[in-house]
Short mmCIF file of C-alpha atoms and ligand atoms in Angstrom, two decimals:
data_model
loop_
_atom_site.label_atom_id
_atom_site.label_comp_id
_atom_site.label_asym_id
_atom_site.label_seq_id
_atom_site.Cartn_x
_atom_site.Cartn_y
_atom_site.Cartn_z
CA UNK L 251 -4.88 -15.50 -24.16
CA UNK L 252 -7.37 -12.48 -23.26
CA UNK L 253 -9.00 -13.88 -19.91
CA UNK L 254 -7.79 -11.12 -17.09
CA UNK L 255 -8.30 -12.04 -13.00
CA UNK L 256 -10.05 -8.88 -12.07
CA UNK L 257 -7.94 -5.83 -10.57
CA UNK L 258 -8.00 -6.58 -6.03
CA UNK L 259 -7.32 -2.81 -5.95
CA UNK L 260 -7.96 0.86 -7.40
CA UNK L 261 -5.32 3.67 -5.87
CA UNK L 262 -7.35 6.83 -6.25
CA UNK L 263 -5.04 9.81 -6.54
CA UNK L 264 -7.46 12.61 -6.50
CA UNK L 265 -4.99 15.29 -6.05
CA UNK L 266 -1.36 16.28 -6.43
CA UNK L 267 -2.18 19.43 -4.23
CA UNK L 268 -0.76 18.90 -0.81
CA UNK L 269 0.26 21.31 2.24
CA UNK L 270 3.69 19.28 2.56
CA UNK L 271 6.47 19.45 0.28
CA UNK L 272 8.24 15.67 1.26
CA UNK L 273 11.36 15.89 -0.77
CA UNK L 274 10.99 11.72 -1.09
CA UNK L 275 7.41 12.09 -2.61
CA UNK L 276 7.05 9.51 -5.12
CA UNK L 277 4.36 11.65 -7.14
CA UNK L 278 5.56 12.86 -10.76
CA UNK L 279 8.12 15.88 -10.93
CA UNK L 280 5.54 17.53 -13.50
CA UNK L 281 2.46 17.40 -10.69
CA UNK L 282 -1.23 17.47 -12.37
CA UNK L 283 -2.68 20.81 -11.90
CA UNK L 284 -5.59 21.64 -10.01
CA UNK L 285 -7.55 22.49 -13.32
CA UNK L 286 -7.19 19.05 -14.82
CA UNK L 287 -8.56 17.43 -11.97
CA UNK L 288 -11.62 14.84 -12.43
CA UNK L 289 -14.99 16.11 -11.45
CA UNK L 290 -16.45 14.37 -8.44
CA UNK L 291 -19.20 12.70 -11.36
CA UNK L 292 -16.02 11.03 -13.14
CA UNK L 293 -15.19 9.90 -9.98
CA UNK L 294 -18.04 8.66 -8.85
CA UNK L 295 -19.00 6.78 -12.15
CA UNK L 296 -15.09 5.21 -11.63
CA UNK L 297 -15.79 3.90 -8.69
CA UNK L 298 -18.91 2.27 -9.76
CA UNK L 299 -17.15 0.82 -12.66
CA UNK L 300 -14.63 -0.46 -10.07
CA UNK L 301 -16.84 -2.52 -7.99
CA UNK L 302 -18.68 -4.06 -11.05
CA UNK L 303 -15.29 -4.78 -12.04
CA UNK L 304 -14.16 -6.79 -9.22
CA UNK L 305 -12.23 -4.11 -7.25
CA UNK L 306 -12.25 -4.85 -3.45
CA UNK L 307 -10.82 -1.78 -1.79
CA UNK L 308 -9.61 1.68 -2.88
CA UNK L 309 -7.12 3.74 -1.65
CA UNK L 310 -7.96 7.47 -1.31
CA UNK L 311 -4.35 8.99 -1.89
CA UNK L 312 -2.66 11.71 -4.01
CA UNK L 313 -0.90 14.30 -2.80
CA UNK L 314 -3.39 15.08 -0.12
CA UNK L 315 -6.64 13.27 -0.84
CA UNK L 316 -7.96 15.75 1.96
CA UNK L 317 -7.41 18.16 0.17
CA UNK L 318 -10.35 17.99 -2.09
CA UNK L 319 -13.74 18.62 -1.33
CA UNK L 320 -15.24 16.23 -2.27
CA UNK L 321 -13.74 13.35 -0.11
CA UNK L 322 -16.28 12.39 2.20
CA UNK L 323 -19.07 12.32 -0.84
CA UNK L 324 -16.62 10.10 -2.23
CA UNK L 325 -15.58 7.62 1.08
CA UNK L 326 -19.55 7.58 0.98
CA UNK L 327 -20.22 6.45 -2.51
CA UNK L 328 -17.56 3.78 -2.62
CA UNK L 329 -18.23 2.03 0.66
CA UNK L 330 -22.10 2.56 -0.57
CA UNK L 331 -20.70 0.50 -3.66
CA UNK L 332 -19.45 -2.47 -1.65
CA UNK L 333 -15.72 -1.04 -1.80
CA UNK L 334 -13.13 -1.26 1.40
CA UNK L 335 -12.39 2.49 1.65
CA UNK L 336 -8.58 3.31 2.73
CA UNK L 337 -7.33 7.04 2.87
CA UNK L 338 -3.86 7.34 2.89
CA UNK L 339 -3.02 11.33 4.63
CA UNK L 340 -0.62 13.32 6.07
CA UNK L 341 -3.32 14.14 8.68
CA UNK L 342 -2.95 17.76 8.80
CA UNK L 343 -6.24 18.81 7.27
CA UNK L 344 -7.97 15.81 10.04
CA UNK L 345 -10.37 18.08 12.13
CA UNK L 346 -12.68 17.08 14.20
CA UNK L 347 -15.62 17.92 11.88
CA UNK L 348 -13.92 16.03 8.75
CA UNK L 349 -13.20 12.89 11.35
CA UNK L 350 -16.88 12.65 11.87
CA UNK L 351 -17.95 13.03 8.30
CA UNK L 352 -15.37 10.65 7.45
CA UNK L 353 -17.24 7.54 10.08
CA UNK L 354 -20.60 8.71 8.68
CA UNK L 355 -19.57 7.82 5.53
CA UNK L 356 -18.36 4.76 6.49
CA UNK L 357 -14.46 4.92 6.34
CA UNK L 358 -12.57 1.73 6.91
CA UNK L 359 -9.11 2.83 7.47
CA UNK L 360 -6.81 5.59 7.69
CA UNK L 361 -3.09 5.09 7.22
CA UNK L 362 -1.70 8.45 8.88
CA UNK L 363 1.75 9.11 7.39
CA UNK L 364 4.49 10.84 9.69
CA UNK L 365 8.17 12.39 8.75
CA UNK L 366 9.98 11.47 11.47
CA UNK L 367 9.08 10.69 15.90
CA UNK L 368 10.50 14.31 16.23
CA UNK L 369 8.42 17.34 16.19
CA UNK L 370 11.17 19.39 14.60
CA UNK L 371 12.74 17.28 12.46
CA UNK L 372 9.26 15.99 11.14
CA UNK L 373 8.33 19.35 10.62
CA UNK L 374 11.59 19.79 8.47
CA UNK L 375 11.05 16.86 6.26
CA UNK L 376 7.87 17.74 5.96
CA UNK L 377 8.31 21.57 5.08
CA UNK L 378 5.20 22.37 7.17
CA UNK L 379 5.24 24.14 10.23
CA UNK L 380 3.10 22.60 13.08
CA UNK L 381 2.72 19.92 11.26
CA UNK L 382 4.07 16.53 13.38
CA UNK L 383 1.56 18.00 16.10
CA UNK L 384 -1.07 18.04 13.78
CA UNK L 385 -0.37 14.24 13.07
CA UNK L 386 -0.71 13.31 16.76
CA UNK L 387 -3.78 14.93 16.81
CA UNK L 388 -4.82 13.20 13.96
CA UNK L 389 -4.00 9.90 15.22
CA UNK L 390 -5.71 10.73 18.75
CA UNK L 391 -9.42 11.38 16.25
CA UNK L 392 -8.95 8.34 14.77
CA UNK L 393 -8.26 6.01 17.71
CA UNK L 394 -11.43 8.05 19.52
CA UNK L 395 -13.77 7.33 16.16
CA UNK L 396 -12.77 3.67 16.80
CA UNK L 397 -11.31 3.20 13.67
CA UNK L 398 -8.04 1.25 13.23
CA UNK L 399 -4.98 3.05 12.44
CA UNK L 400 -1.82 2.48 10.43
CA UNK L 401 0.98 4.68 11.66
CA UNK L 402 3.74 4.96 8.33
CA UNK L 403 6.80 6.21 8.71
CA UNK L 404 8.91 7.17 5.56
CA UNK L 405 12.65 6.39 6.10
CA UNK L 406 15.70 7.38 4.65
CA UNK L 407 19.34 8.71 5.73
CA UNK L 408 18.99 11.83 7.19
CA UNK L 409 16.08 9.69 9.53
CA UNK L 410 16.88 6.44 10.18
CA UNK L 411 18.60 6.29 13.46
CA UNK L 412 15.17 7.45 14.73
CA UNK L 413 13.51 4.10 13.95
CA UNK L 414 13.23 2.81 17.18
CA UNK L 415 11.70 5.98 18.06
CA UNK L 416 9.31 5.62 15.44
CA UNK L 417 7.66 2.52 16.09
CA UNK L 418 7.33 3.55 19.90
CA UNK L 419 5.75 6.41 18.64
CA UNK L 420 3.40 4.53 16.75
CA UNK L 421 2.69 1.97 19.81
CA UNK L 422 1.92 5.01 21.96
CA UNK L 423 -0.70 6.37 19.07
CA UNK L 424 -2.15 2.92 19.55
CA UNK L 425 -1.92 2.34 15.77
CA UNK L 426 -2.74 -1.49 14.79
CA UNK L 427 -0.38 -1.45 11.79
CA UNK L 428 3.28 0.40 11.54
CA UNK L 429 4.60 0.45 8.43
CA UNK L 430 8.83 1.58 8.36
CA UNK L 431 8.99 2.37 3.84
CA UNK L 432 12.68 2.83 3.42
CA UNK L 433 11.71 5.44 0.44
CA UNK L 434 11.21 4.39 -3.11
CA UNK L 435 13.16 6.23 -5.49
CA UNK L 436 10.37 7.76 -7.98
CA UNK L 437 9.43 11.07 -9.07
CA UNK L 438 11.00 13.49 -6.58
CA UNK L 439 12.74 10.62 -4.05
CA UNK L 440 15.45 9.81 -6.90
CA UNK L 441 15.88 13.28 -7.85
CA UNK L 442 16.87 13.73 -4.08
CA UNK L 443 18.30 10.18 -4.28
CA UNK L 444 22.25 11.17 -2.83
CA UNK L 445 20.74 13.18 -0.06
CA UNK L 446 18.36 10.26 1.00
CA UNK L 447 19.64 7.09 0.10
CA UNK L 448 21.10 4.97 3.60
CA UNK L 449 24.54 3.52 3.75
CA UNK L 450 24.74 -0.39 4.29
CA UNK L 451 25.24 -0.13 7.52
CA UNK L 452 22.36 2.34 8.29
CA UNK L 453 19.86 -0.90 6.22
CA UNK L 454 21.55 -3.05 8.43
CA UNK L 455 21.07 -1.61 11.71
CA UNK L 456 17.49 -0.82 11.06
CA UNK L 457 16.94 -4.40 9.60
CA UNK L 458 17.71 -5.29 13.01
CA UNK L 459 15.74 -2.99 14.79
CA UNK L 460 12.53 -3.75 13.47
CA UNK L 461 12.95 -7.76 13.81
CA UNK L 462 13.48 -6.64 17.07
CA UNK L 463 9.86 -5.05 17.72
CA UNK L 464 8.37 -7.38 14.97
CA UNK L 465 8.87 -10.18 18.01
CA UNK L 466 8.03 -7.88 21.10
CA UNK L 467 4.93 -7.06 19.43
CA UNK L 468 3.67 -9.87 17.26
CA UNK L 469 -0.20 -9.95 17.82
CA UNK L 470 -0.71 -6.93 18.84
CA UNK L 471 0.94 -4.54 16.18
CA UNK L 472 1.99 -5.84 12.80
CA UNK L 473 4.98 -3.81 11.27
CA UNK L 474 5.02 -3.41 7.71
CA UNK L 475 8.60 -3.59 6.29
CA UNK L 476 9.42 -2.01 3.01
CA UNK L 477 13.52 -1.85 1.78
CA UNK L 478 15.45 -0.42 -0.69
CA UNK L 479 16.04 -1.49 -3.78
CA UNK L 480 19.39 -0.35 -4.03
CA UNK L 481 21.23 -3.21 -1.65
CA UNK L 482 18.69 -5.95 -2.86
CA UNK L 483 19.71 -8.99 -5.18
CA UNK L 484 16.35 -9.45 -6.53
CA UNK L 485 13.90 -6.24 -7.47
CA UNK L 486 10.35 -6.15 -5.59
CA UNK L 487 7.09 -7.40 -7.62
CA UNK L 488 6.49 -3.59 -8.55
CA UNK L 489 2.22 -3.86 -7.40
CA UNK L 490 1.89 -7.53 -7.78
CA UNK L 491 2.73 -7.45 -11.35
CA UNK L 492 1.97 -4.97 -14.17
CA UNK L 493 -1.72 -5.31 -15.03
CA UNK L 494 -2.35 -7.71 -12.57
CA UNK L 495 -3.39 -6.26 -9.36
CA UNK L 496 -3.79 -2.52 -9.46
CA UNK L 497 -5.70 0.22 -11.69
CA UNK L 498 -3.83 3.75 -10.10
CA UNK L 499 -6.02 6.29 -11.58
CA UNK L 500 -3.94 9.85 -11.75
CA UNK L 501 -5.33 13.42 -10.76
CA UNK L 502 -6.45 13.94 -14.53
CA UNK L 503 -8.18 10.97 -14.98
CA UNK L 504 -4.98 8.54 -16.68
CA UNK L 505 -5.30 4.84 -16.06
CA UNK L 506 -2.05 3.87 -15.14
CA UNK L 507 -0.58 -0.05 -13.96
CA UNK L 508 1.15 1.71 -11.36
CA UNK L 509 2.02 5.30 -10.10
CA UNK L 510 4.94 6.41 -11.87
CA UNK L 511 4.08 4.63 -15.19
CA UNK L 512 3.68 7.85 -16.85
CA UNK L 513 7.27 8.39 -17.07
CA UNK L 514 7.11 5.83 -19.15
CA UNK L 515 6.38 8.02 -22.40
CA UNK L 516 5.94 5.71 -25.24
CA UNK L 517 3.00 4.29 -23.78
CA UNK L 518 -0.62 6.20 -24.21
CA UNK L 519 -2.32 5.38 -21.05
CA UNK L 520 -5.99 6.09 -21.65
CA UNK L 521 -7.88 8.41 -19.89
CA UNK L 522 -11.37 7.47 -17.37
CA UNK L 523 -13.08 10.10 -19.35
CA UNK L 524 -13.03 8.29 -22.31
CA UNK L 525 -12.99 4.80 -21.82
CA UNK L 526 -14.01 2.33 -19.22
CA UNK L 527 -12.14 0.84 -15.96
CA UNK L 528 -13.13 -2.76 -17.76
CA UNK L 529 -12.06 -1.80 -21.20
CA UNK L 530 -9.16 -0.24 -19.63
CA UNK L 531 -8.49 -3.35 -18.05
CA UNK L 532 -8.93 -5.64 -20.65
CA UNK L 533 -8.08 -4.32 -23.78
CA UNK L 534 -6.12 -0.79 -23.54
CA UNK L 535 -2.69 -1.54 -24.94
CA UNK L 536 -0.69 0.16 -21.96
CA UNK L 537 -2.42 -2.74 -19.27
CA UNK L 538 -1.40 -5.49 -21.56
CA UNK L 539 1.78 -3.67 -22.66
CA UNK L 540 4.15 -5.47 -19.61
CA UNK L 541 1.34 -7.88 -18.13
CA UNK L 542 2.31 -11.70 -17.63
CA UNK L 543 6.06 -12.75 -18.88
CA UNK L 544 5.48 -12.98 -22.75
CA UNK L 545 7.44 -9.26 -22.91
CA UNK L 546 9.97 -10.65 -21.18
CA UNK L 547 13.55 -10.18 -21.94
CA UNK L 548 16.76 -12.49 -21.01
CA UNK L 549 17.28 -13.68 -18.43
CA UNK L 550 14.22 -12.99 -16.81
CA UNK L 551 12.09 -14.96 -19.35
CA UNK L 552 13.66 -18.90 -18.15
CA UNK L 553 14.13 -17.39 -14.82
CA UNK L 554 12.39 -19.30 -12.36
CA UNK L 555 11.35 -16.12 -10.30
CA UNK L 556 9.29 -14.91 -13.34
CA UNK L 557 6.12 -14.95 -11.59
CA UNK L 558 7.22 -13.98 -8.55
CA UNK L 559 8.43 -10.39 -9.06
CA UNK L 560 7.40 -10.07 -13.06
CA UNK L 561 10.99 -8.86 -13.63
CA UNK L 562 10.42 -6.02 -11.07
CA UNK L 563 9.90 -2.70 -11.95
CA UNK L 564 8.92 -1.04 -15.77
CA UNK L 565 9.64 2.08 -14.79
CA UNK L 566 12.65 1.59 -12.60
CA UNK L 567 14.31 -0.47 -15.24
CA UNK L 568 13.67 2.88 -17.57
CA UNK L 569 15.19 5.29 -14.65
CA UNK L 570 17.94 3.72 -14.37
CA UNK L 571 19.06 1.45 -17.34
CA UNK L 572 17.38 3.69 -19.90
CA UNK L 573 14.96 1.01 -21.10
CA UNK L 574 11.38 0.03 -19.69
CA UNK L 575 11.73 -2.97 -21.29
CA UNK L 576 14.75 -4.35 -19.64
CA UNK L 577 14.87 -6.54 -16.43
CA UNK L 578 14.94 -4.10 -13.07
CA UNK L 579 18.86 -3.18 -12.40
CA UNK L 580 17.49 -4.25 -8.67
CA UNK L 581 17.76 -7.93 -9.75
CA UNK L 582 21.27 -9.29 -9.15
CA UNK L 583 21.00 -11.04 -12.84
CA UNK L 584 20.56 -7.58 -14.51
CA UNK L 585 23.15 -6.47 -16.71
CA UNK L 586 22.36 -2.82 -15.46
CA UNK L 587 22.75 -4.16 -11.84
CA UNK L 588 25.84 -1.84 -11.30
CA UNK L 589 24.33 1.10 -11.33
CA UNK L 590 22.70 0.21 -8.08
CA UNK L 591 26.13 0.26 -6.63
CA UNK L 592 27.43 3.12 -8.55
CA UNK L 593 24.34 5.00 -7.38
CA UNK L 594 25.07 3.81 -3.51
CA UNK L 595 28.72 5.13 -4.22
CA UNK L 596 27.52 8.68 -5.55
CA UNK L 597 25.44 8.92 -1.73
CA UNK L 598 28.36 8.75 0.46
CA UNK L 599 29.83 12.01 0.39
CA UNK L 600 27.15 13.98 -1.22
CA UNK L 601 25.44 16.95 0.31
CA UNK L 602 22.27 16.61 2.46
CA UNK L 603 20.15 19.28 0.81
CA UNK L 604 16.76 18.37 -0.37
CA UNK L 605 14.75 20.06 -3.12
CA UNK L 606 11.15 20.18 -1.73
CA UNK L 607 8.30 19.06 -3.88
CA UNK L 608 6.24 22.09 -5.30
CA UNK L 609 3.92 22.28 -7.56
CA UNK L 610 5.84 24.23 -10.04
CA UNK L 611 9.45 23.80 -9.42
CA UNK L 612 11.12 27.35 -8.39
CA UNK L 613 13.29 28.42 -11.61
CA UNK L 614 17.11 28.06 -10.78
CA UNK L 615 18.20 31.71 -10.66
CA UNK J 175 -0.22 -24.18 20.31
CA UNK J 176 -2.81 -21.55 21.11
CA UNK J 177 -5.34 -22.66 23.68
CA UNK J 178 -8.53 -23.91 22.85
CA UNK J 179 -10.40 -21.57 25.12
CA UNK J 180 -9.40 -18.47 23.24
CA UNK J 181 -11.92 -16.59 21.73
CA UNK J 182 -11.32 -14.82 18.01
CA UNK J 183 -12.52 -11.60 16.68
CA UNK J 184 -12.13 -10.18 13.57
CA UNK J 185 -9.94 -6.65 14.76
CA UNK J 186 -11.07 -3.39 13.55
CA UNK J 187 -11.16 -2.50 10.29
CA UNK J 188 -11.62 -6.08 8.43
CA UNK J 189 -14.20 -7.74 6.79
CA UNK J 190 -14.86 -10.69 5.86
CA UNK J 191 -17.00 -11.01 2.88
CA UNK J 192 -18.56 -13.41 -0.44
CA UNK J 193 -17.00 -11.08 -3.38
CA UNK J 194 -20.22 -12.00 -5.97
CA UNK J 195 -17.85 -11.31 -8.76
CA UNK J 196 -14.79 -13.82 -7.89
CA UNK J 197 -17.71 -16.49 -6.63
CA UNK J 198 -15.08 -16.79 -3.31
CA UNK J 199 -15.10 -15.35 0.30
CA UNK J 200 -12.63 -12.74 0.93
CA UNK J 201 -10.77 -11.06 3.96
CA UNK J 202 -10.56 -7.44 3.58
CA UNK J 203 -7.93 -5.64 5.74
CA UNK J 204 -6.13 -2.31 6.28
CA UNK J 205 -3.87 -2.30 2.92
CA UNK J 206 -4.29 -6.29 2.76
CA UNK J 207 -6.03 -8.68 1.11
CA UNK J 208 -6.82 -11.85 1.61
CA UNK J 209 -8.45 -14.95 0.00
CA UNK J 210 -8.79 -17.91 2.36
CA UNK J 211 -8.40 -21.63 1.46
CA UNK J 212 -11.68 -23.82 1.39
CA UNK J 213 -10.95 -24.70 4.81
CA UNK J 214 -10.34 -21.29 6.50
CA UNK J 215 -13.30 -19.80 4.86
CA UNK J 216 -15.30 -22.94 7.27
CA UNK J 217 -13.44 -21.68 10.20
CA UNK J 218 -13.44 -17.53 9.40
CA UNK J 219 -17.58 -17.93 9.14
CA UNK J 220 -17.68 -19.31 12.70
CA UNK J 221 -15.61 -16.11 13.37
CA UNK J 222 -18.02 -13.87 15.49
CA UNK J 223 -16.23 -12.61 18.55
CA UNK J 224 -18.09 -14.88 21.32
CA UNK J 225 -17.50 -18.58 20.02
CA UNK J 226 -14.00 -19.89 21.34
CA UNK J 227 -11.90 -22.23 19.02
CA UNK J 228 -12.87 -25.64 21.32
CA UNK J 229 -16.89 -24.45 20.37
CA UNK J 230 -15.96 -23.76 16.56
CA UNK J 231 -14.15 -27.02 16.28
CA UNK J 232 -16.91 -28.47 17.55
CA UNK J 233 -19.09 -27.33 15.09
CA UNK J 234 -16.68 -28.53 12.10
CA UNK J 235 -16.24 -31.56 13.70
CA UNK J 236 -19.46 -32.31 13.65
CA UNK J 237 -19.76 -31.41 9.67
CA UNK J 238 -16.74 -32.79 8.59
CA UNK J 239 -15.28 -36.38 8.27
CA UNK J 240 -12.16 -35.95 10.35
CA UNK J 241 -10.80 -36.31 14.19
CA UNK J 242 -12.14 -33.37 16.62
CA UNK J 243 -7.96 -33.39 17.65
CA UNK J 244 -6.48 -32.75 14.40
CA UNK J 245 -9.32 -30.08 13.53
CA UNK J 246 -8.74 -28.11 16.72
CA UNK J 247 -5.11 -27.83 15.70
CA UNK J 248 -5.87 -26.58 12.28
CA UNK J 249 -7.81 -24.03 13.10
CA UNK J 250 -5.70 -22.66 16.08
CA UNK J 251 -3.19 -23.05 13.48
CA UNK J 252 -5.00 -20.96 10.72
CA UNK J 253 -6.44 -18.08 13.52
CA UNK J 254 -3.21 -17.61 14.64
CA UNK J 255 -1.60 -16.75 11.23
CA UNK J 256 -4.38 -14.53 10.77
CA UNK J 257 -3.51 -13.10 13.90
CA UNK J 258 0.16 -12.36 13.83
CA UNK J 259 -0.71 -10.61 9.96
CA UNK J 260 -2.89 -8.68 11.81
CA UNK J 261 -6.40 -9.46 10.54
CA UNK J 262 -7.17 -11.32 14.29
CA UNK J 263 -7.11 -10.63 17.76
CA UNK J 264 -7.28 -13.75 19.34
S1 SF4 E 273 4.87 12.33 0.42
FE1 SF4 E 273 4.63 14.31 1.48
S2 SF4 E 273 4.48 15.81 -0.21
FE2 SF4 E 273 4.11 13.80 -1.14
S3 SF4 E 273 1.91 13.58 -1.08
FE3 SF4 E 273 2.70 12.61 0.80
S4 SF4 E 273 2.61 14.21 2.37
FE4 SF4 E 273 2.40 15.23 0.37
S1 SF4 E 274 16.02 -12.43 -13.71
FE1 SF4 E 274 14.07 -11.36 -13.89
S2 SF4 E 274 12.55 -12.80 -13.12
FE2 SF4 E 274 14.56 -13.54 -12.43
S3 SF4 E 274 14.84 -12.66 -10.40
FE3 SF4 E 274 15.78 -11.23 -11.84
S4 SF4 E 274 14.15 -9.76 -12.32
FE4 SF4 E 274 13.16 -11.55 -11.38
#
């Protein structure tokens, strides 16, 4: 069968540069250097190619999509195109001038990210100074522009008593959407995995916590909730489904079904330079590679649940159990599914230092 | 139930829009996406921030072939989910 559903979504990373160094970042340990970078004319003829694709919204992210220059030309362009434009920032580079070249170019929504609800501590997860108090004064240009705002906290151990705090920070910003992400462990989050990775009873408690404020505020703010794999009996759909929602385009220009696929290194993901979003889409080997359940190994294959989560994640499943074609060691049914345990066992004792995400990792002396 | 007097409006940041490609209306929100059912697309078109749901439950009832009663409660029943995901103020 070769008929495709067109991609809902394109995630634009145009840059692994960033000011912050979140030791849960879920970018790649081996971060695309400035040099590679697309030009803004690749970008611009991608996002063309998106919309006569089918694509509905992209998401500006990265690193720091504010961090290139060319953001605003490129907010402009897509929503010229038709596209929902969504930029996904840490906030700090969010001056006044850039939030008003941002609503002339038609901008739909910013999701601000934050580290923490505490100056200090946020600054500390962060590794930027100053910071958390750039954030709030991000938040306060975007309610004034009278654009809606999605306030998203990353949590983890070392943060997630705070929760509460969190989402009343994010009701005071006046944000429309919180999200709580318990982090994902990819890229630089599962080589800090020990230092981040809550106990039971730290899931638990904030479980409860945000059904709590999910029925104080229902109507007026939704709350996002994103868990862990790691206590889960059945893995997530890892984005809808390989091939099936999402086109994540990396820094230099790779195609990929989703935005640590290129740890997955026996696949050739093709490259927007040389090919198109469409024949990416429909023909390049490394879409069709995991799409739909004919891949499919026991016992996800007669598992009823097979189009539900797709056998969860590709690249988890190689993380963990060594194989990207094996079910996700999230799913209860996995024969890998110990390591999940084993890997909550390793957390509860180990030290709390974090190895900051830097563009070139500082040689151990 | 929601009352009938309540007026909806799409919140900031969504749009609701006939995607030429998938020949289907879609809802376009912060990080979600959303393709309505036959019947919410009727009711999401009436969707313009001054008509209450009594008024746009007029208007269906008076294009479609079933009781004014049971269409007011679908519709107060389809705003509202769009409301508590977010995509509604109502
Ligand atoms: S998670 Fe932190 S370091 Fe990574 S891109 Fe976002 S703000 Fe930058
Ligand atoms: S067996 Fe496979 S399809 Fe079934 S729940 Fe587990 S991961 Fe999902």
């Amino acid at each position: 069968m070769n008929y495709t559903q067109p991609p809902m979504g394109l995630i634009a990373e145009l840059t692994h540069r960033c000011p912050l160094q979140c030791a849960y970042c879920s970018n790649p340990i081996a971060l695309d250097p400035p040099l590679g970078e697309l030009t803004t004319a690749d970008w611009m003829r991608v996002l063309d190619q998106a919309a006569a694709l089918g694509i509905l919204q992209v998401h500006f992210s990265g690193g720091e999509p504010m961090a290139r220059a060319d953001l605003v030309q490129l907010v402009a362009h897509a929503s010229s195109a038709g596209l929902y434009t969504n930029i996904i920032t840490s906030g700090v580079l969010l001056s006044d001038a850039a939030m008003s070249d941002l609503l002339h170019a038609r901008i739909d929504h910013i999701q601000l990210s934050f580290q923490d609800a505490l100056l200090a501590e946020g600054d500390r997860f962060g590794g930027y100074r100053g910071g958390h108090a750039r954030k709030l004064e991000a938040a306060r240009r975007i309610r004034e522009a009278g654009l809606p705002l999605t306030a998203n906290f990353v949590v983890h151990r070392q943060n997630v008593g705070r929760v509460e705090a969190m989402i009343a920070l994010g009701e005071a910003l006046q944000a429309e959407r919180i999200e709580i992400a318990h982090v994902q462990y990819y890229g630089w989050a599962l080589l800090n995995r020990s230092a981040l990775l809550p106990s039971r009873e730290q899931l638990e408690a904030t479980n409860k916590v945000v059904t709590t404020a999910r029925t104080r505020l229902a109507g007026r703010i939704a709350i996002d909730y994103v868990v862990p794999d790691y206590y889960a009996a059945r893995p997530k759909a890892c984005m809808g489904g390989w091939g099936k929602r999402f086109i994540n385009i990396s820094p230099s220009g790779k195609a990929l079904p989703c935005h640590a696929a290129e740890t997955l290194t026996d696949l050739a993901f093709p490259s927007v330079r040389d090919m198109s979003l469409k024949d990416i889409w429909t023909d390049s080997e490394a879409f069709r590679r995991f799409r739909g359940t004919e891949w499919m190994p026991a016992p996800c294959r007669s598992c009823d649940r097979r189009e539900i989560d797709w056998g969860g994640c590709r690249c988890q499943a190689l993380a963990l159990a060594g194989d990207a074609t094996a079910t996700d060691p999230a799913c209860a049914q996995s024969p890998d599914h110990a390591l999940m345990a084993e890997a909550v066992a390793a957390a509860v004792d180990a030290p709390l230092d974090l190895v900051p995400r830097r563009m070139r990792r500082v040689a151990d002396a | 139930m929601i009352g009938e007097s309540r007026v909806p409006r799409f919140r900031r940041g969504v749009r609701f829009r006939y995607d030429q490609i998938r020949r289907a209306w879609v809802l376009l929100a912060p990080e979600k996406l959303y393709m309505p059912d036959e019947v919410a697309v009727e009711i999401l078109k009436l969707v313009d921030g001054e008509r209450s749901i009594a008024l746009i439950a007029d208007d269906l009832a008076s294009r479609f072939d079933a009781p004014r009663e049971l269409i007011v409660r679908d519709t107060a029943a389809a705003l509202e989910d769009l409301s508590l995901r977010g995509a509604l103020e109502l």
